[in-house]
XYZ file of C-alpha atoms in Angstrom:
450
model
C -47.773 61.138 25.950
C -45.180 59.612 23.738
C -41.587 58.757 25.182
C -39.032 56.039 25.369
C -36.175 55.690 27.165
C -32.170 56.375 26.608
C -29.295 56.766 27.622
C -27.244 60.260 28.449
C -24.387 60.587 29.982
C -24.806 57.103 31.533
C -28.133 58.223 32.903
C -31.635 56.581 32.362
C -33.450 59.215 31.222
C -36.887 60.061 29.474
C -36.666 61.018 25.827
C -39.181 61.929 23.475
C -39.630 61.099 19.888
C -41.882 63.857 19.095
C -41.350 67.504 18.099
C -43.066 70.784 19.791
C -45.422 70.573 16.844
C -46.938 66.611 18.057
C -46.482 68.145 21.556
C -48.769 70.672 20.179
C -51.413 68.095 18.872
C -51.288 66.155 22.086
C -52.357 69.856 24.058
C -54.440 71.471 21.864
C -54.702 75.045 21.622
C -56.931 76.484 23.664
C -59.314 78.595 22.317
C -59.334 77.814 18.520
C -62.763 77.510 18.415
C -64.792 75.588 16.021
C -67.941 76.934 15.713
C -69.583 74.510 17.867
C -68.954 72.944 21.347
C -69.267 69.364 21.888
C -70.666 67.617 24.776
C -70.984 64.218 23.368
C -69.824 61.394 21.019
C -71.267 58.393 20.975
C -68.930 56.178 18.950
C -69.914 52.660 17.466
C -66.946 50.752 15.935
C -66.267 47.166 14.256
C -62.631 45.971 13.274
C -61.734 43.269 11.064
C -58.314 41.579 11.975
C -58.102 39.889 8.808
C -58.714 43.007 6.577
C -57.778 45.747 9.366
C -60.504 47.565 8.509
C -62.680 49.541 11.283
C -65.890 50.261 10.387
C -67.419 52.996 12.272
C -71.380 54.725 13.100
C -70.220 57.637 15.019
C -73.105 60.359 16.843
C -71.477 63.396 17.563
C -74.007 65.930 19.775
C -73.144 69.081 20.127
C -74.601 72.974 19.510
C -73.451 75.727 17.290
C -71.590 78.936 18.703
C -72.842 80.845 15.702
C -74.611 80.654 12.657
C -72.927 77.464 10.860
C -73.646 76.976 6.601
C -70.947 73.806 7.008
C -69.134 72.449 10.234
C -65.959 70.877 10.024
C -64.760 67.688 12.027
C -61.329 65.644 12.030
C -61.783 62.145 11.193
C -59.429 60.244 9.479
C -61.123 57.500 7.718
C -63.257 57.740 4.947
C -66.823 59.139 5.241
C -69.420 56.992 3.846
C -72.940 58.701 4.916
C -73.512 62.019 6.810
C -76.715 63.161 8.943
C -77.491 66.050 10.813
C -80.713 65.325 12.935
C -81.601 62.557 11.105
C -81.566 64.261 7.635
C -78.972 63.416 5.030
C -76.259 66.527 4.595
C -76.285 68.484 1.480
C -73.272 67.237 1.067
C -69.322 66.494 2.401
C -66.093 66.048 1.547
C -62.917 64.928 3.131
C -59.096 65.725 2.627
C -56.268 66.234 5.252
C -57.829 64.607 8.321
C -60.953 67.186 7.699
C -64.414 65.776 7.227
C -66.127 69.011 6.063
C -69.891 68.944 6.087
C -72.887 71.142 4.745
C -76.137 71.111 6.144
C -79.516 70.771 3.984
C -79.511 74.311 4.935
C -78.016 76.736 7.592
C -77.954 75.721 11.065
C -78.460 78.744 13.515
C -77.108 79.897 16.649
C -77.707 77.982 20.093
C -79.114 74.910 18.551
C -78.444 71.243 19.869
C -77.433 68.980 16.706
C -76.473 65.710 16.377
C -74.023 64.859 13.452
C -74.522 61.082 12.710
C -70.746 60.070 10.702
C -70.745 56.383 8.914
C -67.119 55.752 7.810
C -64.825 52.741 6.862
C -61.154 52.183 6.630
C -58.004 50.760 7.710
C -56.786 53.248 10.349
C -53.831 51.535 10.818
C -52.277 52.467 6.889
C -49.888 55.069 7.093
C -51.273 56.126 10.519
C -48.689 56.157 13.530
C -51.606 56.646 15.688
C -52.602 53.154 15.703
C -49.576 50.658 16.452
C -50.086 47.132 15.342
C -49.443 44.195 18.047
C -47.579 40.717 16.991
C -50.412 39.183 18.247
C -52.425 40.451 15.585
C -54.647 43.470 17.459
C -53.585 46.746 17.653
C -53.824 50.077 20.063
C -53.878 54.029 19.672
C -50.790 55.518 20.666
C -50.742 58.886 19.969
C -53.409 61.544 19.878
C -54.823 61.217 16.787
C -58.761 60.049 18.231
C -59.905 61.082 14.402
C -58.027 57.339 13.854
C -61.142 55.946 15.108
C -63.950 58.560 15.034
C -64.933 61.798 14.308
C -63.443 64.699 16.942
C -63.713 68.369 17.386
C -61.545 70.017 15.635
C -61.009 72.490 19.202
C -58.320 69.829 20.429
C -58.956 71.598 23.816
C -62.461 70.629 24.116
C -63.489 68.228 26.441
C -66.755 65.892 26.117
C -68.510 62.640 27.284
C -67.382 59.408 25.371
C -69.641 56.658 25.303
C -67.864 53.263 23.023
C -69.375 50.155 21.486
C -66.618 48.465 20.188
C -67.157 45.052 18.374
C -64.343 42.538 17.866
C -64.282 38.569 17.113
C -65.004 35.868 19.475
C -61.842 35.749 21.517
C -61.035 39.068 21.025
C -61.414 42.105 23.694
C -61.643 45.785 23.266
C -60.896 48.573 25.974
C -61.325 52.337 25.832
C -61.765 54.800 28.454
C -63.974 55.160 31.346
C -66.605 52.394 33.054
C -66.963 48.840 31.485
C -70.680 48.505 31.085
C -71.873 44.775 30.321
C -70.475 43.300 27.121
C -73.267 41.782 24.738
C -72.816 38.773 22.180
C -73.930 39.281 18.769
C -73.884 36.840 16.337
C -70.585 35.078 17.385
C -68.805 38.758 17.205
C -68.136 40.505 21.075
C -69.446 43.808 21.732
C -67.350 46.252 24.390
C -68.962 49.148 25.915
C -67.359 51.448 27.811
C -68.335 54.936 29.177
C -66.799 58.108 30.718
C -68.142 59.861 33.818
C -65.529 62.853 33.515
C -65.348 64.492 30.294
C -62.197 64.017 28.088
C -59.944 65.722 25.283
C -59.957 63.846 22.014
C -56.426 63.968 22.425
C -56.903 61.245 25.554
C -59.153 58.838 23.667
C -57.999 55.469 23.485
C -58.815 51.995 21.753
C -57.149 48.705 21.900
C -58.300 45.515 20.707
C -56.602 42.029 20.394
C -56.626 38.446 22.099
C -56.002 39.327 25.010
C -56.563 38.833 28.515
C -58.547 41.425 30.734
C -57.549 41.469 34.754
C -60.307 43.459 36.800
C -59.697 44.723 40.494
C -60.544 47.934 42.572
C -58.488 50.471 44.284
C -59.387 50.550 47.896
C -60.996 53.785 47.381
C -63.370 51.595 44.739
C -61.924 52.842 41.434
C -62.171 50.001 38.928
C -58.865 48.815 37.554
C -59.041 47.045 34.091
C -55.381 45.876 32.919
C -55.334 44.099 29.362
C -52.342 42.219 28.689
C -51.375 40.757 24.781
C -50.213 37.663 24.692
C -46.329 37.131 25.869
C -46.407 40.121 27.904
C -48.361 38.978 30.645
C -45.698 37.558 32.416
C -43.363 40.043 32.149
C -45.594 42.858 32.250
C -47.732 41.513 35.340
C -45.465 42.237 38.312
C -45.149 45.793 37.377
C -48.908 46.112 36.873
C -49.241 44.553 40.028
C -47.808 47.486 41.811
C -50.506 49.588 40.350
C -52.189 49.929 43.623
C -49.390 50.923 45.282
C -48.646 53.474 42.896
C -52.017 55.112 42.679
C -52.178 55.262 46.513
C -49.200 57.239 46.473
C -50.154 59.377 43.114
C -52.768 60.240 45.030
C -50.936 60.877 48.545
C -49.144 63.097 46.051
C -51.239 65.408 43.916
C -54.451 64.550 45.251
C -57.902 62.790 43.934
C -57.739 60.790 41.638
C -59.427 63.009 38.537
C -60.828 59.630 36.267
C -63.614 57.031 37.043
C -60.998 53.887 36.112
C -57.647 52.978 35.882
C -55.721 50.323 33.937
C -52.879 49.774 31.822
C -52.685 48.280 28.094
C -49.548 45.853 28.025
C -48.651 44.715 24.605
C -45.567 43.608 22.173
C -46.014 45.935 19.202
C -45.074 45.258 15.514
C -42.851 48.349 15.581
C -40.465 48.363 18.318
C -39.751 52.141 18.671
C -43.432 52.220 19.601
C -44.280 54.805 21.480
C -46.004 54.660 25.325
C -48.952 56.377 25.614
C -50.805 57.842 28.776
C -54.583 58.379 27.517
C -57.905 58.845 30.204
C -57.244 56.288 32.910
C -55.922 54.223 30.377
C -51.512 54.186 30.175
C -50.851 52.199 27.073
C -47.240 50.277 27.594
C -45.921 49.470 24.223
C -42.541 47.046 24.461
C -41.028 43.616 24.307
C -40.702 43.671 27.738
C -37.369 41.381 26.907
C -35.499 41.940 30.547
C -39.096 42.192 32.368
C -40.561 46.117 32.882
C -39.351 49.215 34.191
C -42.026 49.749 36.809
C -40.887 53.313 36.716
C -42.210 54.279 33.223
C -45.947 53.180 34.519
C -45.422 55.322 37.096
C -44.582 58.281 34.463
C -47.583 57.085 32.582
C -50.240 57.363 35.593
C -48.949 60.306 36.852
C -50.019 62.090 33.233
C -54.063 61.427 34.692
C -53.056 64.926 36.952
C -50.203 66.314 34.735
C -51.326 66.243 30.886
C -54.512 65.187 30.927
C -56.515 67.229 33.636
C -54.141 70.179 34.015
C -52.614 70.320 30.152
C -50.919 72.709 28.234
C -51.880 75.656 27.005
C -49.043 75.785 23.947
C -46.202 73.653 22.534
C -44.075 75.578 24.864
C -45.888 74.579 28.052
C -45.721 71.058 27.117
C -43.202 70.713 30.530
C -46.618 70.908 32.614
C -47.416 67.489 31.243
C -43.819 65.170 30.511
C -41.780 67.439 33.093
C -44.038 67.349 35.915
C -44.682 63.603 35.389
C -41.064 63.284 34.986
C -40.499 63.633 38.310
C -42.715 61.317 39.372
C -40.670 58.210 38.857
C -38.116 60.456 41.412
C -40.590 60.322 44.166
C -41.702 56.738 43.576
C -38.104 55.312 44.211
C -38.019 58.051 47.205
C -41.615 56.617 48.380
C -41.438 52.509 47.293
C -37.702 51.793 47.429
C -35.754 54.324 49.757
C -33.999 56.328 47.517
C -32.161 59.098 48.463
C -32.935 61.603 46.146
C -30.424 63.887 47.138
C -27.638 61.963 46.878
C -29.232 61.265 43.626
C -29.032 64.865 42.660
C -26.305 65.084 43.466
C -24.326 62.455 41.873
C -26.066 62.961 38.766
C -25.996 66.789 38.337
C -21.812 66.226 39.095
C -21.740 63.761 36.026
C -23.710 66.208 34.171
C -21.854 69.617 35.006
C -19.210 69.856 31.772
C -21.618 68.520 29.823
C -22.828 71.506 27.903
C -25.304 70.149 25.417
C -27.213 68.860 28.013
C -27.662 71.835 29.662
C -28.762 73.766 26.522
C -31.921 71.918 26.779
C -34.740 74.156 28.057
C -37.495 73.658 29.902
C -39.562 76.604 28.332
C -39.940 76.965 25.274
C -40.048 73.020 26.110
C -37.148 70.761 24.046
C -35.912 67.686 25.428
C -35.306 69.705 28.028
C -38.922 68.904 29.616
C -37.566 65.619 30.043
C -34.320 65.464 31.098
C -33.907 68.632 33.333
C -36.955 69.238 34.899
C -36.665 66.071 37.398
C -33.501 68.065 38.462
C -35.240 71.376 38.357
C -38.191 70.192 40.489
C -35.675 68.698 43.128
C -33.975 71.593 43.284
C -36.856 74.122 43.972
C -38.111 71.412 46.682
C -34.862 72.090 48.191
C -35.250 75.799 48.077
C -39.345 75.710 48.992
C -38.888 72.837 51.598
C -41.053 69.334 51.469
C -44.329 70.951 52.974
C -44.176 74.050 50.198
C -43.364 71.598 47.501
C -46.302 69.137 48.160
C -48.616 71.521 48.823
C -47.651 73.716 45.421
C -48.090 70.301 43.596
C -51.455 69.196 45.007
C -52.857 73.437 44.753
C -52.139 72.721 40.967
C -54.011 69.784 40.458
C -56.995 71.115 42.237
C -56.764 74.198 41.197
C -56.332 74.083 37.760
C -58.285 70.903 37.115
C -59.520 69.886 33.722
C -58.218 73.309 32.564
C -55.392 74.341 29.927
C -52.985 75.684 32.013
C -49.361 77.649 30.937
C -45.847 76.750 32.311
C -45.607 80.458 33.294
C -48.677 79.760 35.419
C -46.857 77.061 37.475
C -44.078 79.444 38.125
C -46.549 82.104 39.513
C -48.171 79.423 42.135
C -44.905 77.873 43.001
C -44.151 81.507 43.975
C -47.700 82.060 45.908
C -47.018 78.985 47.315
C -43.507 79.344 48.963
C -44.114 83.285 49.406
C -41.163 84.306 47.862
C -39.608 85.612 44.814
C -38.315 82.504 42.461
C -37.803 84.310 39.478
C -34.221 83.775 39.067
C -34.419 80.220 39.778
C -36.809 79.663 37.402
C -34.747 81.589 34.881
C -31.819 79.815 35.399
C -33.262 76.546 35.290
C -36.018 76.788 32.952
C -35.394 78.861 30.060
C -31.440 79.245 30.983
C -28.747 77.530 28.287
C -25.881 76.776 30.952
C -25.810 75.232 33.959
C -27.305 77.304 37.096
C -25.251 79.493 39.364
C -24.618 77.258 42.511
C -26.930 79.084 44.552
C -30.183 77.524 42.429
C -27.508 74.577 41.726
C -26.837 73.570 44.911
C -29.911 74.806 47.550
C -30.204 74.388 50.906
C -26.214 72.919 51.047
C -27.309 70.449 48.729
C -23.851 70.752 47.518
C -22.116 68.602 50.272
């Protein structure tokens, strides 16, 4: 998900610069059906540095819902050619990010169809999604997919993603999922890469530039690709180097790991607001890296594989299940790597924050920057009032639980509750949808207060 950091009342803390509505896009709501569920793309791409233009042969298999006389896609780019089972489409049209296409002639109910897309463009013209690196490549960074190839237009829909990316000699390209074997063609590099677990458009990523690719394996055998632009290797590297670390205690956590490969995309971008990005197994780390790397935003980053991308929101408003939950993260990885006391930390902090009173108009739910900055506070506190044991096991119940699902922030509140067997609804009033800072017994739990 999109973030960078600032400063609040002389606090680091994670902001956003995205609205509800982008939070929206990155969720998806579940349910708006399409017509049609996929379970495949196959996605065949080509980009041109010295144009910028990505040329793209796109399969996308998948079988009606109900009788269908013209399906709709997202896709970005300009069509060129549309089939449906190897037969040219009546015809299609594009406008708004919608590639609309009718069949020779109606396509019934149940049946398997593949929807063959040729398209051409520069994805990067007036596109935030795809962020420009000085060193000439560029990277997705939001979660417009439709930059690169055709999606579902159900943004909840999850399906298998199988990428052939060709770049110039010298160049790499990384996306999500297994590296198959690259191949050589005529001077140009082809990339392959291929996802065991099914993934949300809105996770899809690409990156391609000059740049280096580091390959290792968690001890558990997860492959670890890193790609690092050039300059940010050396500033980037001893943060990615902790990666290990991290993912052994992500997984200590909230449980199995829910991808088939890990890895991290470290580049300078063109635009330096430039968003970070946590797509399938693949965090996207978008800065200058001028005073060296924050190890704690790839922590934020990684822990979005169990909190926004396998368990995501339902809604805009339950967009806290994703950038709260990981929020916290960072919290645990100074408690686990470095010693911190955390509730000293709380402690210090919340006194800094109590007269400030647009700070604590922030919700939670309906999620605001809220999701950010209070709900690392708001998920210490309720481990104070649960206990440790409660608190980790309500943490790894939801990412087993509620795997690969669209999931509501109202849901968390109900399992927290199972978990700890006791009533929390005036806790989670106060600190999640309340506009003023908590009464001291949600506040201050379990004498946190002294």
């Amino acid at each position: 998900m999109r973030k960078k950091f600032a400063s609040a009342c002389a606090l680091t803390v994670l902001a956003t610069g995205f609205t509800p509505q982008s939070a929206m896009a990155a969720s998806g709501a579940a349910g708006s059906g399409a017509g049609y569920a996929v379970s495949g793309y196959d996605v065949s791409v080509a980009y041109e540095p010295k144009t910028e233009v990505l040329t793209g042969d796109t399969t996308v298999k998948l079988t009606t819902k109900k009788p269908l006389d013209e399906l709709t896609l997202n896709l970005a780019l300009p069509a060129v050619a549309v089939e449906i089972n190897g037969k040219a489409a009546r015809s299609f049209s594009a406008s708004d990010g919608k590639l609309r296409v009718t069949p020779a002639q109606r396509i019934g109910t149940g049946k398997n169809v593949k929807v063959r897309i040729r398209y051409a463009g520069q994805p990067g013209k007036d596109n935030p999604a795809w962020a420009r690196t000085e060193d000439g490549g560029a990277v997705t960074v939001t979660d417009t997919a439709s930059s690169w190839f055709p999606t579902s237009t159900d943004k909840s829909a999850r399906a298998q993603l199988n990428v052939t990316a060709t770049v110039p000699a010298g160049w790499v390209a990384i996306s999500n999922g297994l590296e198959l074997p690259a191949e050589d063609r005529a001077g140009r590099n082809s990339f392959r890469w291929r996802t065991a677990a099914p993934l949300r458009p809105a996770n899809a990523t690409l990156g391609v530039g000059p740049w280096k690719l580091e390959r290792s394996r968690l001890d558990d055998g997860t492959p670890v690709v890193n790609a690092f632009g050039k300059g940010a290797e050396d500033r980037a590297k001893p943060a990615a180097d902790q990666l290990p670390s991290m993912m052994k205690h992500l997984t200590e956590s909230y449980g199995a790991y829910p991808f088939d490969s890990v890895g991290g995309i470290f580049v300078d971008p063109v635009v330096r607001n430039t968003p970070y990005y946590a797509g399938q197994g693949r965090a996207v780390i978008s800065g200058t890296y001028a005073d060296g790397f924050d190890p704690s935003i790839l922590v934020h980053e990684l822990a979005h594989s169990w909190f926004g991308n396998s368990v995501a929101p339902a809604t805009t408003d339950d967009a806290a299940i994703s950038e709260g939950l990981a929020s916290y993260a960072p919290w645990q990885w100074a408690e686990a790597a470095g010693g911190t006391d955390l509730d000293a930390r709380y402690r210090n902090e919340i006194k800094t924050l109590a007269d400030d009173t647009d700070w604590w108009r922030q919700t939670i739910v309906p999620s605001s920057m809220g999701m950010y900055t209070k709900t690392p506070y708001a998920l210490h506190a309720l481990r104070k009032s649960i206990g440790d044991t409660d608190f980790d096991r309500l943490l790894r119940e939801w990412t087993t639980r509620y795997a690969n699902s669209h999931r509501t922030w109202t849901e968390f509140e109900q399992l927290a509750a199972e978990v700890a067997g006791k009533n929390l609804t005036g806790f989670f009033d106060a600190w999640a949808r309340g506009t003023t800072i908590p009464r001291d017994v949600y506040l201050w739990p379990a004498g946190m207060k002294n």
